[in-house]
Coordinates of N, CA and C in Angstrom, one line a residue:
M13 N -300.8 253.4 -23.0 CA -301.6 252.2 -23.2 C -302.6 252.3 -24.3
T14 N -303.1 253.5 -24.5 CA -304.1 253.7 -25.6 C -303.4 253.7 -26.9
E15 N -302.2 254.3 -27.0 CA -301.5 254.3 -28.3 C -301.1 252.9 -28.8
L16 N -300.9 252.0 -27.9 CA -300.6 250.6 -28.4 C -301.6 250.0 -29.3
G17 N -302.8 250.4 -29.2 CA -303.9 249.9 -30.0 C -303.8 250.3 -31.5
K18 N -302.9 251.3 -31.8 CA -302.7 251.7 -33.2 C -301.7 250.8 -33.9
L19 N -301.1 249.9 -33.2 CA -300.1 249.0 -33.9 C -300.8 247.8 -34.5
A20 N -301.5 248.0 -35.5 CA -302.4 247.0 -36.0 C -301.7 245.8 -36.5
Q21 N -300.5 245.9 -37.0 CA -299.8 244.7 -37.5 C -298.9 244.0 -36.4
L22 N -299.0 244.4 -35.2 CA -298.2 243.9 -34.1 C -298.5 242.4 -33.9
R23 N -297.4 241.6 -33.8 CA -297.6 240.2 -33.5 C -297.2 239.8 -32.1
R24 N -296.2 240.5 -31.5 CA -295.8 240.2 -30.2 C -295.8 241.4 -29.3
L25 N -296.4 241.3 -28.1 CA -296.5 242.4 -27.2 C -296.1 242.0 -25.8
G26 N -295.2 242.7 -25.2 CA -294.9 242.4 -23.8 C -294.9 243.7 -23.0
V27 N -295.6 243.7 -21.9 CA -295.7 244.9 -21.0 C -295.4 244.6 -19.6
L28 N -294.4 245.3 -19.0 CA -294.0 245.0 -17.6 C -294.5 246.2 -16.7
K29 N -294.4 245.9 -15.4 CA -294.7 246.9 -14.4 C -296.1 247.5 -14.5
L30 N -297.0 246.6 -14.8 CA -298.4 247.1 -14.9 C -299.1 247.3 -13.5
R31 N -299.9 248.3 -13.5 CA -300.7 248.6 -12.3 C -302.2 248.4 -12.6
K32 N -303.0 248.2 -11.6 CA -304.4 247.9 -11.8 C -305.1 249.0 -12.7
K33 N -304.7 250.3 -12.4 CA -305.3 251.4 -13.1 C -305.0 251.4 -14.6
D34 N -304.0 250.6 -15.1 CA -303.7 250.5 -16.5 C -304.7 249.6 -17.2
G35 N -305.4 248.8 -16.5 CA -306.2 247.7 -17.1 C -307.1 248.1 -18.2
K36 N -308.0 249.1 -18.0 CA -309.0 249.4 -18.9 C -308.5 249.9 -20.3
A37 N -307.5 250.8 -20.2 CA -306.9 251.3 -21.5 C -306.1 250.2 -22.2
L38 N -305.4 249.4 -21.4 CA -304.7 248.3 -22.1 C -305.6 247.3 -22.8
C39 N -306.7 246.9 -22.1 CA -307.7 246.0 -22.7 C -308.2 246.6 -24.0
S40 N -308.5 247.9 -24.0 CA -309.1 248.5 -25.2 C -308.1 248.4 -26.4
S41 N -306.8 248.6 -26.1 CA -305.8 248.4 -27.1 C -305.6 247.0 -27.6
I42 N -305.6 246.1 -26.7 CA -305.4 244.6 -27.0 C -306.5 244.2 -28.0
E43 N -307.7 244.7 -27.8 CA -308.8 244.3 -28.7 C -308.6 244.7 -30.1
N44 N -307.8 245.7 -30.3 CA -307.5 246.2 -31.7 C -306.3 245.5 -32.3
L45 N -305.6 244.7 -31.6 CA -304.4 244.0 -32.1 C -304.8 242.7 -32.7
I46 N -305.5 242.7 -33.8 CA -306.1 241.4 -34.3 C -305.0 240.5 -34.9
N47 N -303.8 240.9 -35.1 CA -302.8 240.1 -35.6 C -301.8 239.5 -34.5
L48 N -302.2 239.8 -33.3 CA -301.3 239.4 -32.2 C -301.2 237.9 -32.1
R49 N -299.9 237.4 -31.9 CA -299.7 236.0 -31.8 C -299.2 235.7 -30.3
A50 N -298.5 236.6 -29.7 CA -298.0 236.4 -28.4 C -298.2 237.6 -27.5
L51 N -298.7 237.4 -26.3 CA -299.0 238.5 -25.3 C -298.4 238.1 -24.0
S52 N -297.6 239.0 -23.4 CA -297.0 238.8 -22.1 C -297.2 240.1 -21.2
L53 N -297.9 239.9 -20.1 CA -298.2 241.0 -19.2 C -297.8 240.6 -17.8
M54 N -297.1 241.6 -17.2 CA -296.6 241.4 -15.8 C -296.8 242.6 -14.9
S55 N -297.4 242.4 -13.8 CA -297.7 243.5 -12.8 C -296.4 244.0 -12.2
I56 N -296.5 245.2 -11.6 CA -295.3 245.8 -11.0 C -294.8 245.1 -9.8
E57 N -295.7 244.3 -9.2 CA -295.3 243.4 -8.1 C -296.3 242.3 -8.0
E58 N -295.9 241.3 -7.2 CA -296.7 240.1 -7.1 C -298.2 240.3 -6.7
N59 N -298.4 241.2 -5.8 CA -299.7 241.4 -5.3 C -300.5 242.5 -6.0
E60 N -299.9 243.1 -7.0 CA -300.7 244.1 -7.8 C -301.6 243.4 -8.7
I61 N -302.9 243.9 -8.8 CA -303.9 243.2 -9.6 C -303.7 243.5 -11.1
L62 N -303.8 242.5 -11.9 CA -303.9 242.7 -13.3 C -305.4 242.8 -13.7
D63 N -305.9 243.9 -14.1 CA -307.3 244.2 -14.4 C -307.5 243.9 -15.9
L64 N -307.9 242.7 -16.2 CA -308.0 242.3 -17.6 C -309.4 241.8 -18.0
Q65 N -310.4 242.3 -17.2 CA -311.8 241.9 -17.5 C -312.5 242.7 -18.5
H66 N -311.8 243.7 -19.1 CA -312.5 244.6 -20.1 C -312.3 244.2 -21.5
I67 N -311.7 243.0 -21.8 CA -311.6 242.5 -23.1 C -312.8 241.6 -23.4
F68 N -313.5 242.0 -24.6 CA -314.6 241.2 -25.0 C -314.4 240.5 -26.3
S69 N -313.4 241.0 -27.1 CA -313.1 240.3 -28.4 C -311.5 240.2 -28.4
P70 N -311.0 239.1 -27.8 CA -309.6 238.9 -27.7 C -309.0 238.6 -29.1
P71 N -307.7 238.9 -29.3 CA -307.1 238.6 -30.6 C -307.3 237.2 -31.0
P72 N -307.9 237.0 -32.2 CA -308.3 235.6 -32.6 C -307.2 234.7 -32.9
L73 N -306.0 235.2 -33.2 CA -304.9 234.4 -33.6 C -303.8 234.2 -32.5
L74 N -304.2 234.6 -31.3 CA -303.2 234.5 -30.2 C -302.9 233.0 -29.9
Q75 N -301.5 232.8 -29.9 CA -301.0 231.4 -29.7 C -300.3 231.3 -28.3
R76 N -299.8 232.4 -27.8 CA -299.0 232.3 -26.6 C -299.4 233.4 -25.6
L77 N -299.7 233.0 -24.4 CA -300.2 234.0 -23.4 C -299.5 233.8 -22.1
Y78 N -298.9 234.9 -21.5 CA -298.2 234.9 -20.3 C -298.7 236.0 -19.4
L79 N -299.3 235.6 -18.3 CA -299.9 236.5 -17.3 C -299.2 236.4 -16.0
A80 N -298.6 237.4 -15.4 CA -297.9 237.4 -14.1 C -298.5 238.5 -13.3
G81 N -299.2 238.2 -12.3 CA -299.8 239.2 -11.4 C -301.1 238.6 -10.7
R82 N -301.6 239.3 -9.8 CA -302.8 238.9 -9.0 C -304.0 239.1 -9.9
L83 N -304.9 238.1 -9.9 CA -306.1 238.2 -10.6 C -307.3 238.0 -9.7
E84 N -308.3 238.9 -9.8 CA -309.5 238.8 -9.0 C -310.3 237.6 -9.4
M85 N -310.2 237.3 -10.7 CA -310.8 236.1 -11.3 C -310.1 235.8 -12.6
L86 N -310.2 234.6 -13.0 CA -309.6 234.3 -14.3 C -310.3 235.0 -15.4
P87 N -309.6 235.7 -16.3 CA -310.2 236.5 -17.4 C -311.2 235.7 -18.2
H88 N -312.4 236.2 -18.3 CA -313.5 235.4 -18.9 C -313.3 235.1 -20.4
W89 N -312.3 235.8 -21.0 CA -312.1 235.6 -22.5 C -311.1 234.5 -22.8
I90 N -310.4 234.1 -21.8 CA -309.3 233.0 -22.1 C -309.9 231.8 -22.7
P91 N -311.0 231.2 -22.2 CA -311.6 230.0 -22.9 C -311.9 230.2 -24.3
N92 N -312.0 231.5 -24.8 CA -312.3 231.7 -26.2 C -311.1 231.8 -27.1
L93 N -309.9 231.6 -26.6 CA -308.7 231.6 -27.4 C -308.5 230.3 -28.0
H94 N -309.2 230.1 -29.1 CA -309.1 228.7 -29.8 C -307.8 228.4 -30.5
S95 N -307.0 229.4 -30.7 CA -305.7 229.2 -31.3 C -304.5 229.1 -30.3
L96 N -304.9 229.2 -29.0 CA -303.9 229.2 -28.0 C -303.2 227.9 -27.8
V97 N -301.8 227.9 -27.9 CA -301.0 226.7 -27.8 C -300.3 226.6 -26.5
R98 N -299.8 227.8 -26.0 CA -299.0 227.9 -24.8 C -299.6 228.9 -23.8
L99 N -299.7 228.5 -22.5 CA -300.3 229.4 -21.5 C -299.4 229.3 -20.2
H100 N -298.9 230.5 -19.8 CA -298.2 230.5 -18.5 C -299.0 231.5 -17.6
L101 N -299.3 231.0 -16.4 CA -300.0 231.9 -15.4 C -299.1 231.9 -14.1
K102 N -299.0 233.1 -13.5 CA -298.1 233.2 -12.4 C -298.6 234.2 -11.4
W103 N -298.6 233.9 -10.1 CA -298.9 234.8 -9.0 C -300.4 235.1 -9.0
N104 N -301.3 234.4 -9.6 CA -302.7 234.8 -9.8 C -303.4 234.7 -8.5
R105 N -303.1 233.6 -7.7 CA -303.7 233.4 -6.4 C -305.3 233.4 -6.4
L106 N -305.8 232.6 -7.3 CA -307.2 232.5 -7.5 C -307.9 231.7 -6.4
N107 N -309.1 232.0 -6.0 CA -309.9 231.3 -5.0 C -310.7 230.1 -5.7
E108 N -310.9 230.2 -7.0 CA -311.6 229.1 -7.6 C -310.7 228.4 -8.6
D109 N -310.9 227.1 -8.7 CA -310.1 226.2 -9.5 C -310.2 226.7 -11.0
P110 N -309.1 227.1 -11.6 CA -309.1 227.6 -12.9 C -309.2 226.5 -14.0
L111 N -309.1 225.2 -13.6 CA -309.0 224.2 -14.6 C -310.3 224.0 -15.4
E112 N -311.5 224.3 -14.7 CA -312.7 224.2 -15.4 C -312.8 225.1 -16.6
S113 N -312.3 226.2 -16.6 CA -312.3 227.2 -17.7 C -311.2 226.8 -18.7
L114 N -310.0 226.4 -18.2 CA -308.9 226.2 -19.1 C -309.0 224.9 -19.9
Q115 N -309.7 223.9 -19.4 CA -309.7 222.6 -20.0 C -310.4 222.6 -21.3
V116 N -311.1 223.6 -21.6 CA -311.9 223.6 -22.9 C -311.0 224.2 -24.1
L117 N -309.8 224.7 -23.8 CA -309.0 225.3 -24.9 C -308.6 224.1 -25.8
P118 N -309.1 224.2 -27.1 CA -309.0 223.0 -28.0 C -307.6 222.7 -28.5
N119 N -306.7 223.7 -28.5 CA -305.3 223.5 -29.1 C -304.2 223.7 -28.1
L120 N -304.5 223.8 -26.8 CA -303.5 224.0 -25.8 C -302.6 222.8 -25.6
V121 N -301.3 223.1 -25.8 CA -300.3 222.0 -25.7 C -299.4 222.1 -24.5
H122 N -299.1 223.4 -24.0 CA -298.2 223.6 -22.9 C -298.8 224.5 -21.9
L123 N -298.9 224.0 -20.7 CA -299.5 224.8 -19.6 C -298.6 224.8 -18.4
E124 N -298.2 226.0 -17.9 CA -297.5 226.2 -16.7 C -298.2 227.1 -15.7
L125 N -298.3 226.6 -14.5 CA -299.1 227.3 -13.4 C -298.2 227.5 -12.2
L126 N -298.0 228.7 -11.8 CA -297.2 229.0 -10.6 C -297.9 230.0 -9.7
Q127 N -298.2 229.5 -8.5 CA -299.0 230.2 -7.5 C -300.3 230.8 -8.1
V128 N -301.0 229.9 -8.8 CA -302.2 230.3 -9.5 C -303.5 230.1 -8.7
Y129 N -303.5 229.1 -7.8 CA -304.7 228.7 -7.1 C -304.4 228.4 -5.7
E130 N -305.3 228.8 -4.8 CA -305.1 228.7 -3.3 C -305.9 227.6 -2.7
G131 N -306.7 226.9 -3.5 CA -307.5 225.8 -2.9 C -306.7 224.5 -2.6
E132 N -307.4 223.5 -2.1 CA -306.8 222.3 -1.6 C -306.8 221.2 -2.7
T133 N -307.7 221.3 -3.7 CA -307.8 220.2 -4.7 C -307.8 220.8 -6.1
L134 N -307.0 220.1 -7.0 CA -307.1 220.4 -8.4 C -307.7 219.2 -9.0
H135 N -308.7 219.4 -9.9 CA -309.4 218.3 -10.5 C -309.4 218.4 -12.0
F136 N -308.7 217.4 -12.6 CA -308.6 217.3 -14.1 C -309.7 216.4 -14.5
R137 N -310.7 217.0 -15.2 CA -311.9 216.2 -15.5 C -311.9 215.5 -16.9
A138 N -312.7 214.5 -17.0 CA -312.7 213.7 -18.2 C -313.1 214.6 -19.4
G139 N -312.4 214.4 -20.5 CA -312.6 215.1 -21.7 C -311.9 216.5 -21.8
G140 N -311.2 216.9 -20.7 CA -310.5 218.2 -20.7 C -309.1 218.1 -21.2
F141 N -308.6 219.2 -21.7 CA -307.2 219.3 -22.1 C -306.8 218.2 -23.1
K142 N -307.6 218.2 -24.2 CA -307.5 217.1 -25.2 C -306.1 217.1 -25.9
K143 N -305.4 218.2 -26.1 CA -304.1 218.2 -26.8 C -302.9 218.5 -25.9
L144 N -303.2 218.6 -24.6 CA -302.1 219.0 -23.7 C -301.0 218.0 -23.7
K145 N -299.7 218.4 -23.8 CA -298.6 217.5 -23.7 C -297.6 217.8 -22.6
L146 N -297.5 219.1 -22.2 CA -296.6 219.5 -21.1 C -297.4 220.3 -20.0
L147 N -297.3 219.8 -18.8 CA -298.0 220.5 -17.7 C -297.0 220.7 -16.5
G148 N -297.0 221.9 -16.0 CA -296.2 222.2 -14.8 C -297.0 222.8 -13.7
I149 N -296.9 222.4 -12.5 CA -297.6 222.9 -11.3 C -296.6 223.3 -10.3
D150 N -296.6 224.6 -9.9 CA -295.5 225.1 -9.1 C -296.0 226.0 -7.9
K151 N -295.6 225.6 -6.7 CA -295.9 226.5 -5.5 C -297.4 226.8 -5.3
F152 N -298.2 225.7 -5.3 CA -299.5 225.8 -4.9 C -299.5 225.6 -3.4
D153 N -299.5 226.6 -2.6 CA -299.2 226.5 -1.2 C -300.3 225.8 -0.4
G154 N -301.6 225.8 -0.8 CA -302.6 225.1 -0.1 C -303.0 223.7 -0.7
L155 N -302.3 223.3 -1.8 CA -302.7 222.1 -2.5 C -302.4 220.8 -1.7
R156 N -303.4 220.0 -1.5 CA -303.3 218.7 -0.8 C -303.5 217.5 -1.7
R157 N -304.3 217.7 -2.8 CA -304.5 216.5 -3.6 C -304.8 217.0 -5.1
I158 N -304.4 216.1 -6.0 CA -304.7 216.3 -7.4 C -305.5 215.1 -7.9
L159 N -306.6 215.3 -8.5 CA -307.4 214.2 -9.1 C -307.4 214.3 -10.6
I160 N -307.3 213.1 -11.2 CA -307.2 213.0 -12.6 C -308.3 211.9 -13.1
D161 N -309.3 212.4 -13.8 CA -310.3 211.4 -14.2 C -309.9 210.6 -15.4
V162 N -310.5 209.5 -15.6 CA -310.3 208.7 -16.9 C -310.7 209.6 -18.1
G163 N -309.8 209.7 -19.1 CA -310.1 210.5 -20.2 C -309.7 212.0 -20.2
A164 N -309.1 212.4 -19.0 CA -308.5 213.7 -18.9 C -307.1 213.7 -19.5
M165 N -306.7 214.8 -20.1 CA -305.3 214.9 -20.6 C -304.8 213.7 -21.3
P166 N -305.5 213.2 -22.4 CA -305.1 211.9 -23.0 C -303.8 211.9 -23.7
C167 N -303.2 213.1 -24.0 CA -302.0 213.2 -24.8 C -300.8 213.7 -24.0
V168 N -301.0 213.9 -22.7 CA -299.9 214.5 -21.9 C -298.7 213.6 -21.8
E169 N -297.5 214.2 -22.0 CA -296.3 213.4 -22.1 C -295.3 213.7 -20.9
K170 N -295.4 214.9 -20.4 CA -294.5 215.4 -19.3 C -295.3 216.1 -18.3
L171 N -295.1 215.8 -17.0 CA -295.7 216.4 -15.9 C -294.6 216.7 -14.8
W172 N -294.6 218.0 -14.4 CA -293.7 218.3 -13.3 C -294.4 219.0 -12.2
I173 N -294.2 218.6 -10.9 CA -294.8 219.2 -9.8 C -293.7 219.8 -8.9
Q174 N -293.8 221.0 -8.5 CA -292.7 221.7 -7.8 C -293.2 222.5 -6.6
R175 N -292.5 222.4 -5.5 CA -292.7 223.2 -4.3 C -294.2 223.3 -3.8
C176 N -294.9 222.2 -3.9 CA -296.2 222.1 -3.3 C -296.1 221.3 -2.0
K177 N -295.8 222.0 -1.0 CA -295.3 221.4 0.3 C -296.4 220.7 1.0
L178 N -297.7 220.9 0.8 CA -298.7 220.2 1.5 C -299.3 219.0 0.7
L179 N -298.8 218.8 -0.6 CA -299.4 217.7 -1.4 C -299.1 216.4 -0.7
E180 N -300.1 215.6 -0.5 CA -300.0 214.5 0.4 C -299.6 213.2 -0.4
E181 N -299.9 213.1 -1.7 CA -299.6 211.9 -2.4 C -299.5 212.2 -3.9
V182 N -299.1 211.2 -4.6 CA -299.0 211.3 -6.1 C -300.4 211.5 -6.6
P183 N -300.6 212.2 -7.7 CA -302.0 212.5 -8.2 C -302.8 211.2 -8.3
L184 N -304.0 211.2 -7.8 CA -304.9 210.1 -7.9 C -305.4 210.1 -9.3
G185 N -305.2 208.9 -10.0 CA -305.6 208.8 -11.4 C -304.5 209.0 -12.3
I186 N -303.3 209.2 -11.9 CA -302.1 209.4 -12.8 C -301.9 208.1 -13.6
E187 N -302.4 207.0 -13.2 CA -302.3 205.7 -13.9 C -303.1 205.8 -15.2
H188 N -304.0 206.7 -15.3 CA -304.8 206.9 -16.5 C -304.0 207.6 -17.6
L189 N -302.9 208.3 -17.3 CA -302.2 209.0 -18.3 C -301.2 208.1 -19.0
T190 N -301.7 207.3 -20.0 CA -301.0 206.2 -20.6 C -299.9 206.7 -21.5
R191 N -299.9 208.0 -21.9 CA -298.8 208.5 -22.8 C -297.7 209.2 -22.0
L192 N -297.9 209.3 -20.7 CA -296.9 210.1 -19.8 C -295.6 209.4 -19.9
K193 N -294.5 210.2 -20.3 CA -293.2 209.7 -20.4 C -292.3 210.1 -19.3
V194 N -292.5 211.3 -18.7 CA -291.7 211.9 -17.7 C -292.5 212.5 -16.6
L195 N -292.2 212.1 -15.4 CA -292.8 212.7 -14.2 C -291.7 213.2 -13.3
E196 N -291.8 214.5 -12.9 CA -290.7 215.1 -12.1 C -291.2 215.7 -10.9
F197 N -290.6 215.6 -9.8 CA -290.9 216.3 -8.5 C -289.7 217.1 -8.2
F198 N -289.9 218.4 -8.0 CA -288.8 219.4 -7.7 C -289.1 219.9 -6.3
D199 N -288.1 219.7 -5.4 CA -288.2 220.2 -4.0 C -289.6 219.9 -3.4
M200 N -289.9 218.6 -3.5 CA -291.2 218.2 -2.9 C -290.9 217.4 -1.6
P201 N -291.9 217.3 -0.7 CA -291.7 216.6 0.6 C -291.2 215.2 0.4
Q202 N -290.2 214.8 1.2 CA -289.6 213.5 1.0 C -290.6 212.4 1.4
D203 N -291.6 212.7 2.3 CA -292.6 211.7 2.7 C -293.4 211.3 1.5
L204 N -293.7 212.2 0.6 CA -294.4 211.9 -0.7 C -293.5 211.0 -1.5
I205 N -292.2 211.4 -1.7 CA -291.4 210.6 -2.6 C -291.2 209.2 -2.1
K206 N -291.2 209.0 -0.7 CA -291.0 207.7 -0.2 C -292.2 206.8 -0.5
T207 N -293.3 207.3 -0.7 CA -294.5 206.5 -1.1 C -294.3 205.8 -2.4
L208 N -293.3 206.2 -3.2 CA -293.1 205.6 -4.5 C -292.2 204.4 -4.4
S209 N -291.7 204.1 -3.2 CA -290.7 203.0 -3.1 C -291.5 201.7 -3.1
L210 N -290.8 200.7 -3.8 CA -291.4 199.3 -3.8 C -291.4 198.7 -2.4
N211 N -290.6 199.3 -1.5 CA -290.5 198.7 -0.2 C -291.5 199.2 0.8
E212 N -292.2 200.2 0.4 CA -293.3 200.8 1.3 C -294.5 199.9 1.2
P213 N -295.0 199.4 2.4 CA -296.2 198.6 2.4 C -297.4 199.2 1.8
E214 N -297.5 200.6 2.0 CA -298.7 201.3 1.5 C -298.3 202.2 0.4
G215 N -297.2 201.8 -0.3 CA -296.7 202.7 -1.4 C -297.7 202.7 -2.6
V216 N -297.4 203.6 -3.5 CA -298.2 203.8 -4.7 C -297.4 203.6 -5.9
Y217 N -296.4 202.7 -5.8 CA -295.5 202.5 -7.0 C -296.3 202.1 -8.2
S218 N -297.4 201.3 -8.0 CA -298.1 200.8 -9.1 C -298.8 201.9 -10.0
R219 N -299.0 203.0 -9.3 CA -299.6 204.1 -10.1 C -298.7 204.7 -11.1
V220 N -297.4 204.6 -10.8 CA -296.4 205.3 -11.7 C -295.5 204.3 -12.4
A221 N -295.8 203.0 -12.3 CA -295.0 201.9 -12.9 C -294.9 202.0 -14.4
H222 N -295.9 202.6 -15.0 CA -296.0 202.7 -16.5 C -295.2 203.8 -17.0
I223 N -294.7 204.7 -16.2 CA -294.0 205.9 -16.6 C -292.5 205.6 -16.8
P224 N -291.9 205.8 -18.0 CA -290.5 205.4 -18.2 C -289.5 206.2 -17.3
E225 N -289.8 207.5 -17.1 CA -288.8 208.3 -16.3 C -289.6 209.0 -15.2
V226 N -289.1 208.7 -13.9 CA -289.7 209.4 -12.8 C -288.5 209.9 -12.0
Y227 N -288.5 211.2 -11.6 CA -287.4 211.8 -11.0 C -287.9 212.6 -9.7
A228 N -287.0 212.6 -8.7 CA -287.2 213.5 -7.6 C -285.9 214.4 -7.5
T229 N -286.0 215.7 -7.6 CA -284.9 216.6 -7.7 C -284.9 217.6 -6.6
Y230 N -283.7 217.8 -6.0 CA -283.6 218.7 -4.8 C -282.4 219.6 -5.0
W231 N -282.5 220.8 -4.6 CA -281.4 221.8 -4.7 C -280.5 221.6 -3.5
R232 N -279.3 221.3 -3.7 CA -278.3 221.2 -2.6 C -277.2 222.2 -2.9
E233 N -276.2 222.3 -2.0 CA -275.1 223.3 -2.1 C -274.3 223.0 -3.4
A234 N -274.2 221.7 -3.7 CA -273.3 221.3 -4.8 C -274.1 221.5 -6.2
G235 N -275.4 221.6 -6.1 CA -276.1 221.7 -7.4 C -277.4 221.0 -7.2
W236 N -278.0 220.6 -8.3 CA -279.3 219.8 -8.3 C -279.0 218.4 -8.1
E237 N -279.6 217.7 -7.1 CA -279.5 216.3 -6.9 C -280.7 215.7 -7.6
V238 N -280.4 214.8 -8.6 CA -281.5 214.2 -9.3 C -281.6 212.7 -9.0
H239 N -282.7 212.3 -8.4 CA -282.9 210.9 -8.1 C -283.9 210.3 -9.1
S240 N -283.5 209.2 -9.7 CA -284.5 208.4 -10.5 C -285.3 207.6 -9.5
L241 N -286.4 207.1 -10.0 CA -287.3 206.2 -9.2 C -286.5 205.0 -8.7
D242 N -285.6 204.5 -9.5 CA -284.8 203.3 -9.1 C -283.9 203.7 -7.9
S243 N -283.3 204.9 -7.9 CA -282.4 205.3 -6.8 C -283.3 205.6 -5.6
C244 N -284.5 206.0 -5.8 CA -285.4 206.2 -4.6 C -285.7 204.9 -3.9
N245 N -285.8 203.8 -4.8 CA -286.1 202.5 -4.2 C -285.0 201.8 -3.6
C246 N -283.8 202.0 -4.2 CA -282.7 201.1 -3.9 C -281.5 201.7 -3.2
S247 N -281.4 203.0 -3.2 CA -280.1 203.6 -2.7 C -280.4 205.0 -2.2
P248 N -279.8 205.4 -1.1 CA -279.9 206.7 -0.5 C -279.2 207.8 -1.3
R249 N -278.3 207.4 -2.3 CA -277.5 208.3 -3.0 C -278.2 208.8 -4.3
P250 N -278.0 210.0 -4.7 CA -278.6 210.4 -6.0 C -278.0 209.8 -7.2
N251 N -278.7 209.7 -8.3 CA -278.1 209.2 -9.5 C -276.9 210.1 -9.9
H252 N -277.1 211.4 -9.8 CA -276.0 212.3 -10.2 C -276.3 213.7 -9.7
V253 N -275.3 214.6 -9.7 CA -275.5 216.0 -9.3 C -275.1 216.8 -10.5
I254 N -276.0 217.7 -10.9 CA -275.7 218.6 -12.0 C -275.8 220.0 -11.6
R255 N -275.1 220.9 -12.3 CA -275.0 222.3 -12.0 C -276.3 222.9 -12.4
N256 N -276.6 224.1 -11.7 CA -277.9 224.8 -11.9 C -278.1 225.1 -13.4
E257 N -277.1 225.6 -14.1 CA -277.3 226.0 -15.5 C -277.6 224.8 -16.4
E258 N -277.2 223.6 -15.9 CA -277.5 222.4 -16.8 C -278.9 221.9 -16.6
L259 N -279.6 222.3 -15.6 CA -280.9 221.7 -15.3 C -282.0 222.2 -16.3
H260 N -281.9 223.5 -16.6 CA -283.0 224.1 -17.4 C -283.2 223.4 -18.8
P261 N -282.2 223.3 -19.6 CA -282.4 222.6 -20.9 C -282.8 221.2 -20.8
R262 N -282.3 220.5 -19.7 CA -282.6 219.1 -19.6 C -284.0 218.8 -19.1
W263 N -284.4 219.6 -18.0 CA -285.7 219.3 -17.4 C -286.7 220.3 -17.7
K264 N -286.5 221.6 -17.6 CA -287.6 222.5 -17.8 C -287.3 223.5 -18.9

């Protein structure tokens, strides 16, 4: 880990099977990689802690960051990554909502979060995520509600929510996302999807009526069943079934 810091011209670095004890030496090396554009770090297993609190001067040109592993807290240096365009966080299981720190990233365009937060509420606040266009939320096991303030994520174009089994309704305030073009639900509770129906007396169709494409997708034996909002309202049959390998380039 210490030797990595000598690669002064390095632009991309990926390290797998990290243990907590590697953290201090790795952080020292990362501080020396001033030309780094992409950094990917993955722990040896889901519950192994990534110890990344020892960085005080992160690479100033870093554009892409991928962190997979348990975090005791969100690294304090992430909000200082002013060049960051893409951020993927996985298995972090944080107790505090990470959005307050992430929303200040001035150039963030793509954000994917998988098992990042264990709380019940995600709150996207006014003025946050000013350039974000793509947002994915996956497997937040305790999540029950998503709140979106007026003025939050003004540029977001695509939002997908996946495997959040306790989520009770469509995000409150989603109607404020006037540039949203695609909203996708992957393997989400059917009770939530039913609230989007025009036929539901207490439905929330009006919240998503401005979004051109709304899908509910489920994995079945034959492949992915993809229901559009129209098929959810009018027919029990899916729009079409596609094979697993076809889903990735089209949806995610």
